[in-house]
Coordinates of C-alpha atoms and ligand atoms in Angstrom, one line a residue:
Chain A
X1 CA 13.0 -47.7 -34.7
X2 CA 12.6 -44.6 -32.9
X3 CA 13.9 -43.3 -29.5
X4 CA 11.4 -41.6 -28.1
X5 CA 12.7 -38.7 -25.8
X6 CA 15.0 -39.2 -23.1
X7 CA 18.2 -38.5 -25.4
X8 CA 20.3 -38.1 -22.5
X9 CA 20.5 -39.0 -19.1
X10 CA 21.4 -36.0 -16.0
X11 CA 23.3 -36.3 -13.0
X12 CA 24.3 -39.0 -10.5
X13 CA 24.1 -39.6 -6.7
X14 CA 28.1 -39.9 -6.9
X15 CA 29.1 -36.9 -9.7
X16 CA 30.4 -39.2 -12.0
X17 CA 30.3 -39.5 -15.6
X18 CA 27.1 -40.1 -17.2
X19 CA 26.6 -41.3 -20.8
X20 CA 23.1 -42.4 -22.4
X21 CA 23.5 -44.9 -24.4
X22 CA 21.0 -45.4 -27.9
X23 CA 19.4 -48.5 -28.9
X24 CA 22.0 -49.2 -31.3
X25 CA 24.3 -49.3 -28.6
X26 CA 26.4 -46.0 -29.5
X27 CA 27.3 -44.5 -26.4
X28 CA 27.0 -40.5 -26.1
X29 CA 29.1 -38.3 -24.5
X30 CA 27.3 -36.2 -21.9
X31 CA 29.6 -33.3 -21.3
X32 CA 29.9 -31.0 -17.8
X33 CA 30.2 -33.7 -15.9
X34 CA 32.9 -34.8 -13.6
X35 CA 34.2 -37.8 -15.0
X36 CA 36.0 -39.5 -12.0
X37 CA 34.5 -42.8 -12.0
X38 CA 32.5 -45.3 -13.9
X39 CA 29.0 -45.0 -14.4
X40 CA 26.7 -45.7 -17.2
X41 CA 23.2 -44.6 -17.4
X42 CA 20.7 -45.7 -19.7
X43 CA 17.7 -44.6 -21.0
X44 CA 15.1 -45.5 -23.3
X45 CA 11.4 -45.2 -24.0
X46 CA 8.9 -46.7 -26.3
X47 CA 10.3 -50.3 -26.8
X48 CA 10.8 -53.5 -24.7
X49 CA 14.3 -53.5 -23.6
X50 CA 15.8 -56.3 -21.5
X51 CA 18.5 -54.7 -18.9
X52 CA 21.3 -57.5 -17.4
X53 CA 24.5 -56.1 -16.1
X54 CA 27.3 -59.2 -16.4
X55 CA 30.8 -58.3 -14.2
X56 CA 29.6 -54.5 -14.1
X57 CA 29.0 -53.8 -17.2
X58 CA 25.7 -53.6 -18.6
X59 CA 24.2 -54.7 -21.6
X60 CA 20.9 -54.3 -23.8
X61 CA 19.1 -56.0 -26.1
X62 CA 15.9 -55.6 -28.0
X63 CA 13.9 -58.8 -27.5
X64 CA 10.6 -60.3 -27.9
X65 CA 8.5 -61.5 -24.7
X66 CA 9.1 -64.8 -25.2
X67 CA 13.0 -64.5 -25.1
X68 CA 12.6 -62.3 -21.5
X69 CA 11.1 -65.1 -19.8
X70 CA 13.0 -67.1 -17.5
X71 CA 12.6 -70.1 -15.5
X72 CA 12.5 -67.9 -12.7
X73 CA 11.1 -65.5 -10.4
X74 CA 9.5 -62.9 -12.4
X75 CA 6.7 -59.8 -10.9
X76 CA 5.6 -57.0 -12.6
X77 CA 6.0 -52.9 -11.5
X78 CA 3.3 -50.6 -11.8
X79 CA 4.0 -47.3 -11.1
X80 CA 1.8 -43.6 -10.8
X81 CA -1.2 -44.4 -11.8
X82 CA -2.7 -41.1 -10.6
X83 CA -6.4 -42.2 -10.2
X84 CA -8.6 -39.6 -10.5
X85 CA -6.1 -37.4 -12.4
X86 CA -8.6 -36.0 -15.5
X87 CA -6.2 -33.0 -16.9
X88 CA -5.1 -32.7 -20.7
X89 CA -2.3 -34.8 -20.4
X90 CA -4.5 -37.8 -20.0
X91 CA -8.2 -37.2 -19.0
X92 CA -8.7 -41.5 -18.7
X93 CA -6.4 -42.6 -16.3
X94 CA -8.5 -45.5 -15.0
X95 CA -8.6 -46.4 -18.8
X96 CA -4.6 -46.5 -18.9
X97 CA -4.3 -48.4 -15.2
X98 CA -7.2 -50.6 -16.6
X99 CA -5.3 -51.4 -20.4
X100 CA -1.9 -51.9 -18.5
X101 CA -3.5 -54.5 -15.8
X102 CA -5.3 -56.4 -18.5
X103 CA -1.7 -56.5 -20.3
X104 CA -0.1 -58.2 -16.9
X105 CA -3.1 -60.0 -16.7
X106 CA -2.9 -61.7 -20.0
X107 CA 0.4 -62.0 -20.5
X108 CA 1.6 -65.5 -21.4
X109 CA 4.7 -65.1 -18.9
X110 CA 2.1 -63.9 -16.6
X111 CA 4.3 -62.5 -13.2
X112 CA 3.7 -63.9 -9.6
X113 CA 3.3 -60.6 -7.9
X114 CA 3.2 -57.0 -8.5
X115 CA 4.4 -54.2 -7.0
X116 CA 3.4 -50.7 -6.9
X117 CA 6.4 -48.2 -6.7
X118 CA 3.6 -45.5 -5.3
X119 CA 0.7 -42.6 -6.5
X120 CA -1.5 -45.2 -6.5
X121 CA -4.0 -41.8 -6.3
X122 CA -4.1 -38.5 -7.5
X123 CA -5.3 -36.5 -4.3
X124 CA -5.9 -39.5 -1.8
X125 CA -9.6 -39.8 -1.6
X126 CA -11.0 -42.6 -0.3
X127 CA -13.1 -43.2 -3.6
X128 CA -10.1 -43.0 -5.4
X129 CA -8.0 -45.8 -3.7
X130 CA -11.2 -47.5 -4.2
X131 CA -11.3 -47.0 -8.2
X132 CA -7.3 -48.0 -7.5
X133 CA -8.0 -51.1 -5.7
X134 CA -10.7 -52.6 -8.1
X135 CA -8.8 -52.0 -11.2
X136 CA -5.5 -53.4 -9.7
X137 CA -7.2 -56.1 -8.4
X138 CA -8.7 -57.2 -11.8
X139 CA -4.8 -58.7 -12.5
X140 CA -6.0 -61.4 -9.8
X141 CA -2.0 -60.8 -8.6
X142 CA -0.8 -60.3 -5.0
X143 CA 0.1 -56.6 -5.0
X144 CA 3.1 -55.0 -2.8
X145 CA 2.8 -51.0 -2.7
X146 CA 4.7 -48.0 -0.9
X147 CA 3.0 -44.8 -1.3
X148 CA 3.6 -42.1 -3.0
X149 CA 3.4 -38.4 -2.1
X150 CA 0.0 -38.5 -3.5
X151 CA -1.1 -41.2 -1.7
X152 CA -0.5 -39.1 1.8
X153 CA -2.4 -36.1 1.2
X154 CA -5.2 -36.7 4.2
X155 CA -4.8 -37.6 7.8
X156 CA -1.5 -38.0 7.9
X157 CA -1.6 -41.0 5.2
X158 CA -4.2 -42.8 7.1
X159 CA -6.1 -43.5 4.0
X160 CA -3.2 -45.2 2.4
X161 CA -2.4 -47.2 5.7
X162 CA -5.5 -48.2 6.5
X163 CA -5.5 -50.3 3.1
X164 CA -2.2 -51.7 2.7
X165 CA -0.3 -50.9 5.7
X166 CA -0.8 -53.8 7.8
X167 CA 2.3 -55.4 8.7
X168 CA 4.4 -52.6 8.0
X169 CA 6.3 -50.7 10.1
X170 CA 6.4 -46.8 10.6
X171 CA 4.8 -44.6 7.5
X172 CA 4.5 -47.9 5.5
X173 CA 7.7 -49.6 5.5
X174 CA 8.3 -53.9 5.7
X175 CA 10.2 -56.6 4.1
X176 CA 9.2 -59.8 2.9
X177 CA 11.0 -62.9 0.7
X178 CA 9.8 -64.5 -2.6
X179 CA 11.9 -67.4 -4.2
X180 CA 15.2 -66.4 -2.6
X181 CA 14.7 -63.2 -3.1
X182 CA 14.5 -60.6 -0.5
X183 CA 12.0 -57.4 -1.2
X184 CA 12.4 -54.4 0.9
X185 CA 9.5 -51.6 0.6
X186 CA 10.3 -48.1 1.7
X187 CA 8.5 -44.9 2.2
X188 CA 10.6 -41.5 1.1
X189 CA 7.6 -39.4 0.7
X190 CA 7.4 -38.4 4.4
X191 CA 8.8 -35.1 6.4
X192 CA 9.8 -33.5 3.5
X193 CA 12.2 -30.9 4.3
X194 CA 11.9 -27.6 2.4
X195 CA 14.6 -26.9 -0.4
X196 CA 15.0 -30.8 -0.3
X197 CA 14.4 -34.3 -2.2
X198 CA 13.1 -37.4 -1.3
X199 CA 13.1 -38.4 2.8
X200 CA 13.6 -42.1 3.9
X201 CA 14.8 -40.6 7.6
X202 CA 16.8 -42.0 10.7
X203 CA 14.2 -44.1 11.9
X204 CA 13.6 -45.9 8.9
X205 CA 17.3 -46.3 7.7
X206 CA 17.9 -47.8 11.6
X207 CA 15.4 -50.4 10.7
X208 CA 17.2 -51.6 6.9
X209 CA 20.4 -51.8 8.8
X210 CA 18.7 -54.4 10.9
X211 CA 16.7 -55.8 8.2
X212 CA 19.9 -56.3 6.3
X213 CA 22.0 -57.2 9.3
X214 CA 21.9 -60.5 8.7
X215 CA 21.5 -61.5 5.7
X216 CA 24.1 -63.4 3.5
X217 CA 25.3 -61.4 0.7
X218 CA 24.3 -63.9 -1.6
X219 CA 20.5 -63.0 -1.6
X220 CA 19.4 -61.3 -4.4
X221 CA 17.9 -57.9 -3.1
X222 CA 14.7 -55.5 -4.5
X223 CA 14.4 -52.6 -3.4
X224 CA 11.4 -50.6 -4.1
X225 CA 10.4 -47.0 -3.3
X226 CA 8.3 -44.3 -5.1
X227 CA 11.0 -41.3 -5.5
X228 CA 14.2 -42.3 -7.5
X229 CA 16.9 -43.6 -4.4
X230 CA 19.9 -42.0 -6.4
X231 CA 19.8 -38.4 -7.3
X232 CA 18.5 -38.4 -11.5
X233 CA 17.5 -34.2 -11.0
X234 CA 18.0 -32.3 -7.7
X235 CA 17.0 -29.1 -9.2
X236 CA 13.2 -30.7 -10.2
X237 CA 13.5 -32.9 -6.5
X238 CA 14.2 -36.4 -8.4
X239 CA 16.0 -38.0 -5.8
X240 CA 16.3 -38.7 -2.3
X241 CA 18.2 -36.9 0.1
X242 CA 19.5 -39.7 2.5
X243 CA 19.5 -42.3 -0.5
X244 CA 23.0 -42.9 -0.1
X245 CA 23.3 -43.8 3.3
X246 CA 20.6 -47.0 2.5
X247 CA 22.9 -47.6 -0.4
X248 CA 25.9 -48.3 2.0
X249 CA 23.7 -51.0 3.5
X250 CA 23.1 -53.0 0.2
X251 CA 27.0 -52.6 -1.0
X252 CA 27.8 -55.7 -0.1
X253 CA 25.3 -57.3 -1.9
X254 CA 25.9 -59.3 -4.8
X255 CA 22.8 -58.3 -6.7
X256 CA 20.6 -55.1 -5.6
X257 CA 18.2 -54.0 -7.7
X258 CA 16.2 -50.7 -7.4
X259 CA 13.2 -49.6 -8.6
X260 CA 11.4 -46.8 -8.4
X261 CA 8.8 -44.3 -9.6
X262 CA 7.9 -40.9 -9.5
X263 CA 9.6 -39.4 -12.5
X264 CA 7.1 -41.0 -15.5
X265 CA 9.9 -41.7 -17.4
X266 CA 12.5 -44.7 -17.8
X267 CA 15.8 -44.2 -16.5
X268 CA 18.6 -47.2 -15.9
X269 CA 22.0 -46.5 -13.9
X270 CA 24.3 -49.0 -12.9
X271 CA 26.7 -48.9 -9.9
X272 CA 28.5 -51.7 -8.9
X273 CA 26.4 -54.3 -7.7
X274 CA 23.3 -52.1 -7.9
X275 CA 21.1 -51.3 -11.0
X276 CA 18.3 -48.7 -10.5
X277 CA 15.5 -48.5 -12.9
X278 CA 12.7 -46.5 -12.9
X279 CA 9.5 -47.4 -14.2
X280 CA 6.8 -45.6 -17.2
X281 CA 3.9 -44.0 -15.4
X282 CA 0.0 -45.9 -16.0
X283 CA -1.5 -41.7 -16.4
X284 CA 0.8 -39.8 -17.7
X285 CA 4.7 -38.8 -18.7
X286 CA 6.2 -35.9 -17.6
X287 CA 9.1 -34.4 -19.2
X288 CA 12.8 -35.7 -19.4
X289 CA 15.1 -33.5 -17.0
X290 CA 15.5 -30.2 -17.7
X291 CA 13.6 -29.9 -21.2
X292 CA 10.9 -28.7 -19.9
X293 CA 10.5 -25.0 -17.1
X294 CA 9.4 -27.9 -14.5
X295 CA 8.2 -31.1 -13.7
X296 CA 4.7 -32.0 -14.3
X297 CA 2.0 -33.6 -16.8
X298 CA 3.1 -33.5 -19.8
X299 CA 0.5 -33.3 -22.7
X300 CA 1.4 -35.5 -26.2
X301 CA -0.4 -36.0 -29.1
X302 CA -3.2 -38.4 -28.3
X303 CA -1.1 -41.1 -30.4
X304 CA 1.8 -41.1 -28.5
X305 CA 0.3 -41.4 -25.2
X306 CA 0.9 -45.4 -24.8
X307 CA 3.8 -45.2 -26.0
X308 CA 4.6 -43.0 -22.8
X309 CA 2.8 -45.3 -20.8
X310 CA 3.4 -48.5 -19.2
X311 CA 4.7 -51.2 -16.7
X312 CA 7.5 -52.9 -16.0
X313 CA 8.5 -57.1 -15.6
X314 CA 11.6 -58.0 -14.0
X315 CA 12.8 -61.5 -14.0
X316 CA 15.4 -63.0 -11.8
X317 CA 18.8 -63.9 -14.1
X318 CA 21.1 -65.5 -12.0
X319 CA 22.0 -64.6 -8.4
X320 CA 24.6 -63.0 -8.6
X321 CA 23.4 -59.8 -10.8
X322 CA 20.5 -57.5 -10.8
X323 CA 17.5 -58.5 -11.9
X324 CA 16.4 -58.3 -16.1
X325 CA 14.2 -55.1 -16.3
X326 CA 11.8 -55.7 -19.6
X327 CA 9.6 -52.0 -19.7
X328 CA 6.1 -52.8 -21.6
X329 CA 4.6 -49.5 -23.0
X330 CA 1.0 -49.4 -23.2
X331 CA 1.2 -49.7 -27.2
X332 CA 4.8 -49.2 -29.0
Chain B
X1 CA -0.2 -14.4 17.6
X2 CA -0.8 -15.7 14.4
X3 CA -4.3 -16.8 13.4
X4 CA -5.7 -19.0 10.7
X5 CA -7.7 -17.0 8.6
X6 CA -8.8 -19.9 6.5
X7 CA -7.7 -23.0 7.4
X8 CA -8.2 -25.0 4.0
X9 CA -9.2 -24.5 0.1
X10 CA -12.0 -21.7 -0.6
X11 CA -13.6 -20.9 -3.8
X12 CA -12.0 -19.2 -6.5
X13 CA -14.7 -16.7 -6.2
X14 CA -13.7 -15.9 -3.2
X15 CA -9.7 -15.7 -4.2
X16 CA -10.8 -13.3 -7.1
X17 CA -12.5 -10.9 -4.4
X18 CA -9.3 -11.4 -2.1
X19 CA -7.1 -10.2 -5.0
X20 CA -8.5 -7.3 -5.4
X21 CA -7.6 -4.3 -2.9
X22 CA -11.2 -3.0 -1.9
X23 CA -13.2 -6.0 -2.4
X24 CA -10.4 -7.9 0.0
X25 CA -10.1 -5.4 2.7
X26 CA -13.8 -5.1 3.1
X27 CA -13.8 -9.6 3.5
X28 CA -11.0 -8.7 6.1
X29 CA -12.3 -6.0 8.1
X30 CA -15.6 -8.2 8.5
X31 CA -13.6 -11.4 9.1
X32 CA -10.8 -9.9 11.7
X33 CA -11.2 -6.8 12.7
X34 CA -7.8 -6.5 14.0
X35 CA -6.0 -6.9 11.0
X36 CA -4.5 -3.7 10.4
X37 CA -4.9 -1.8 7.1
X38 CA -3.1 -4.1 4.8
X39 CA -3.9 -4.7 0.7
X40 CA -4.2 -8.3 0.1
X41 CA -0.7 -9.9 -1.5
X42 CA -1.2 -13.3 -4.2
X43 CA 1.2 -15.9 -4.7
X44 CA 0.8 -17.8 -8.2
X45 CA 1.5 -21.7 -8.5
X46 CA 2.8 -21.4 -12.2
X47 CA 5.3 -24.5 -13.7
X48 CA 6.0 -25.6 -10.1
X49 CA 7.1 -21.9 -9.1
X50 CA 5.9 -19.4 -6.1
X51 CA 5.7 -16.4 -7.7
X52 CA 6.8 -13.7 -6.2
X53 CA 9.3 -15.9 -4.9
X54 CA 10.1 -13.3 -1.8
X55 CA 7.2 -11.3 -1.0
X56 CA 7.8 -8.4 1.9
X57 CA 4.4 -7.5 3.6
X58 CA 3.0 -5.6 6.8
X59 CA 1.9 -7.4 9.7
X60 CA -1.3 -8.5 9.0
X61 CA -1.3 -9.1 5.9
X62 CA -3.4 -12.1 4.5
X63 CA -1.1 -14.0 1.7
X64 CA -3.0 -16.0 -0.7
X65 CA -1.7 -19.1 -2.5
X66 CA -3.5 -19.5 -5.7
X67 CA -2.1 -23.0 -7.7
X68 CA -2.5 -22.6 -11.4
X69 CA -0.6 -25.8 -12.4
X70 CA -2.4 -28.9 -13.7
X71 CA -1.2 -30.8 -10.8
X72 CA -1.8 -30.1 -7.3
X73 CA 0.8 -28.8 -4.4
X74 CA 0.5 -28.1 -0.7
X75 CA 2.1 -24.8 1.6
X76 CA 4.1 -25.3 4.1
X77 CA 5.1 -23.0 6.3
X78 CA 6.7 -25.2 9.6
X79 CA 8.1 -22.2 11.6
X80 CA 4.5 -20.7 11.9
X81 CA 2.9 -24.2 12.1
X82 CA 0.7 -24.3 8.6
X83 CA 0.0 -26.6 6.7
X84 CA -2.6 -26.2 3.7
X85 CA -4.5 -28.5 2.6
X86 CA -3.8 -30.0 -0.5
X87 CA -4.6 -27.5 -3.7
X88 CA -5.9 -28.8 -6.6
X89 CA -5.9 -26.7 -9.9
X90 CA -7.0 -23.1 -9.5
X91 CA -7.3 -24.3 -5.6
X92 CA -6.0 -21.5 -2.8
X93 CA -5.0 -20.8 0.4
X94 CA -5.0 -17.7 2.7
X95 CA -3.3 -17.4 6.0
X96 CA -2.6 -14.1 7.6
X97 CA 0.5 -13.2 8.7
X98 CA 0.9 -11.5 11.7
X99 CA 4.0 -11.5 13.6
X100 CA 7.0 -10.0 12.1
X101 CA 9.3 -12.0 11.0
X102 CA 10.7 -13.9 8.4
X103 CA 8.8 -17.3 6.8
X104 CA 10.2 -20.1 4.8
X105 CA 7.6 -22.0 3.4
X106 CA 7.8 -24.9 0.5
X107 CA 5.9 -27.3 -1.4
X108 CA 5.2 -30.4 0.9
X109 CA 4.6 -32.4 -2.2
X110 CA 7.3 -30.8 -4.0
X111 CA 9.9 -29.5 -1.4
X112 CA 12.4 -28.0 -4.0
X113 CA 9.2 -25.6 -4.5
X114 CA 10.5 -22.9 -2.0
X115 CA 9.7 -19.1 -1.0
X116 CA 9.6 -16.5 1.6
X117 CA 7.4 -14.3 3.5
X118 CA 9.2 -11.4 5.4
X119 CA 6.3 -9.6 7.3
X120 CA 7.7 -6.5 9.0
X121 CA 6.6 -4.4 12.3
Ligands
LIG1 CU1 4.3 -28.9 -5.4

């Protein structure tokens, strides 16, 4: 069984040590480092992996579909599907979005919900969030999305508010609960600051104090936003600049779970009482950090490309750890 | 007082006249006559890079942004109050600088994407 990529795993919010761990469970050393704390981050690509983190440390096993399901709450993240991207890398991205709908769709554990972690578009065109919509749609699922710096591009991300911002607060931000669970959907793709990352900004960090505020620390927590909360690669932008201070809302959490987009690629981190994941790309991968000059489409031989590809399900466990991340490539 | 030469995305044709010296100043002396004698200056968009990354140019220069990635990125330049629209690939912007000064601009899809103008007297 192959590990495709993603051999190692760079950088942390926190500067601690890193190590990547293979599907045979052999941890790696990642040297240059600082090495002051514990942290384990995990990657993998092209094969179902379930994630469950028991007393901090996590675990991961190869398994069928059947074995990830669980009594309870499951949903299903989709993530960049770029519509109306047509470059080299993958000139049939509604053929992708479409495959990896039909995929949910069918899917004998079929999820409750979705979510969309963001670049629902390429450029933000109307016709394009149209495309979007019907394909999406076809899953015949309740879909959740934040937007992604794609999805922003004209008047002032009107296009992307007008169609799922109702209900939400400032650029697109809200809350809701699902079987216990409490979702929170934030936007860190707005007033960019040059030289920097990802933005979630005061106003918005005010409000998930309060949205938090109360809240017993026994409630499972999601949090979903495009760009990775945690810093995975400053010196591509993968990360978001005032991540940390949301993160100091959710530490007394028993289970926090974070998922995210953005970077087309799967990467796992656990800290504490909070696992981030984020999620395959519908369009296309982009390289792992630093392999590449930069960021950016990344073209594979046509046979590859679905293994590169995909979705994500996440399952509820038990309340008192993350969620069970299960990633679903496209073919793989 | 700075002026927006062309406030969005114009056709390549039109970025391959800019880049050259007599072809451009002719477009600019029929488009603002006050510019003052001032060759045309290119920035490429290459593997999410401004290139030149400092580029030091008379007043009145008109800079041109030219994205030759196969994903699109967006100039911003907040202390002189631009914003481009988004460029697609082989998509460009042109803004003429003229106060003297120097101007930070990024990417505001990619904001680690950074550069600088310096426009002198
Ligand atoms: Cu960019």
């Amino acid at each position: 069984m192959g590990v495709a990529g993603l051999g190692d795993c760079t950088g942390s919010a926190v500067g601690l040590a890193t190590e990547a761990n293979d599907m045979n469970g052999e941890m790696i050393d990642s040297d240059g480092i600082d090495r002051r704390g514990f942290l384990r981050c995990m990657s993998w690509a092209g094969t179902a992996v379930v994630w469950t983190v028991a007393a901090g440390v996590p675990r991961s096993g190869l398994i069928g579909s059947a074995q990830a399901a669980t009594e309870g709450l499951r949903f299903a993240q989709i993530s960049d599907s770029h519509i109306g991207f047509n470059k080299a890398a993958n000139p049939d991205a509604v053929g992708t979005l479409q495959e990896a709908i039909k995929r949910i769709g069918a899917a004998q554990d079929r999820p409750a919900f979705m979510i969309h972690t963001g670049d629902v578009t390429h450029l933000s065109t109307a016709g394009q969030f149209d495309t979007a919509q019907k394909v999406i749609s076809e899953a015949g699922l309740t879909t959740h999305f934040v937007p992604g710096e794609h999805d922003i591009l004209e008047d002032d991300g009107k296009s992307y508010l007008n169609r799922y911002g109702k209900g939400t607060q400032g650029a697109g931000w809200y809350s809701f609960d699902q079987s216990g669970v409490h979702f929170v959907g934030l936007v860190n793709v707005v007033d960019l600051k040059g030289g920097g990352m990802g933005n979630l900004g005061h106003e918005q960090l005010e409000w998930l104090e309060k949205d938090l505020a109360g809240r017993s620390a026994s409630t499972p927590i999601v949090v979903f936003a495009h760009i990775p909360l945690w810093v995975v690669y400053a010196d591509w932008g993968w990360g978001t600049q005032d991540g940390a201070q949301a993160l100091t809302y959710l530490k007394r959490f028993g289970s926090v779970t974070v998922l995210n987009g953005h970077i087309h690629q799967v990467m796992q981190k656990v800290e504490g009482h909070v696992a981030f994941h984020t999620a395959l790309s519908t369009a296309f991968p982009q390289p792992a950090p630093g392999t590449a000059p930069s960021p950016g489409p990344k073209t594979v031989p046509p046979g590859e490309l679905r293994s590169l590809l995909g979705t994500a399900r996440v399952s509820l466990v038990r309340n008192d750890t993350p969620l069970a991340i299960v990633d679903r490539p496209l073919a793989g | 007082m700075t002026e927006l030469l062309e406030p969005g995305v114009f056709a390549r044709r039109t970025v391959l006249r800019l880049a050259l010296p007599a072809a451009g100043g002719l477009l600019l002396a029929a488009r603002a006559t006050q510019a003052q004698a001032a060759d045309d200056v290119k920035v490429t968009i290459d593997n999410f890079v401004f290139a030149p990354a400092t580029i030091t140019v008379p007043k009145g220069t008109t800079v041109t942004w030219v994205n030759r990635d196969d994903i699109p990125h967006l100039v911003v330049c907040p202390s002189v109050n631009v914003r481009s629209k988004v460029l697609d690939t082989d998509q460009s912007f042109a803004f003429r600088f003229d106060k003297p000064g120097r101007v930070n601009y990024f990417c505001g899809l990619h904001p680690h994407m950074t550069g600088v103008v310096v426009v002198t007297g």
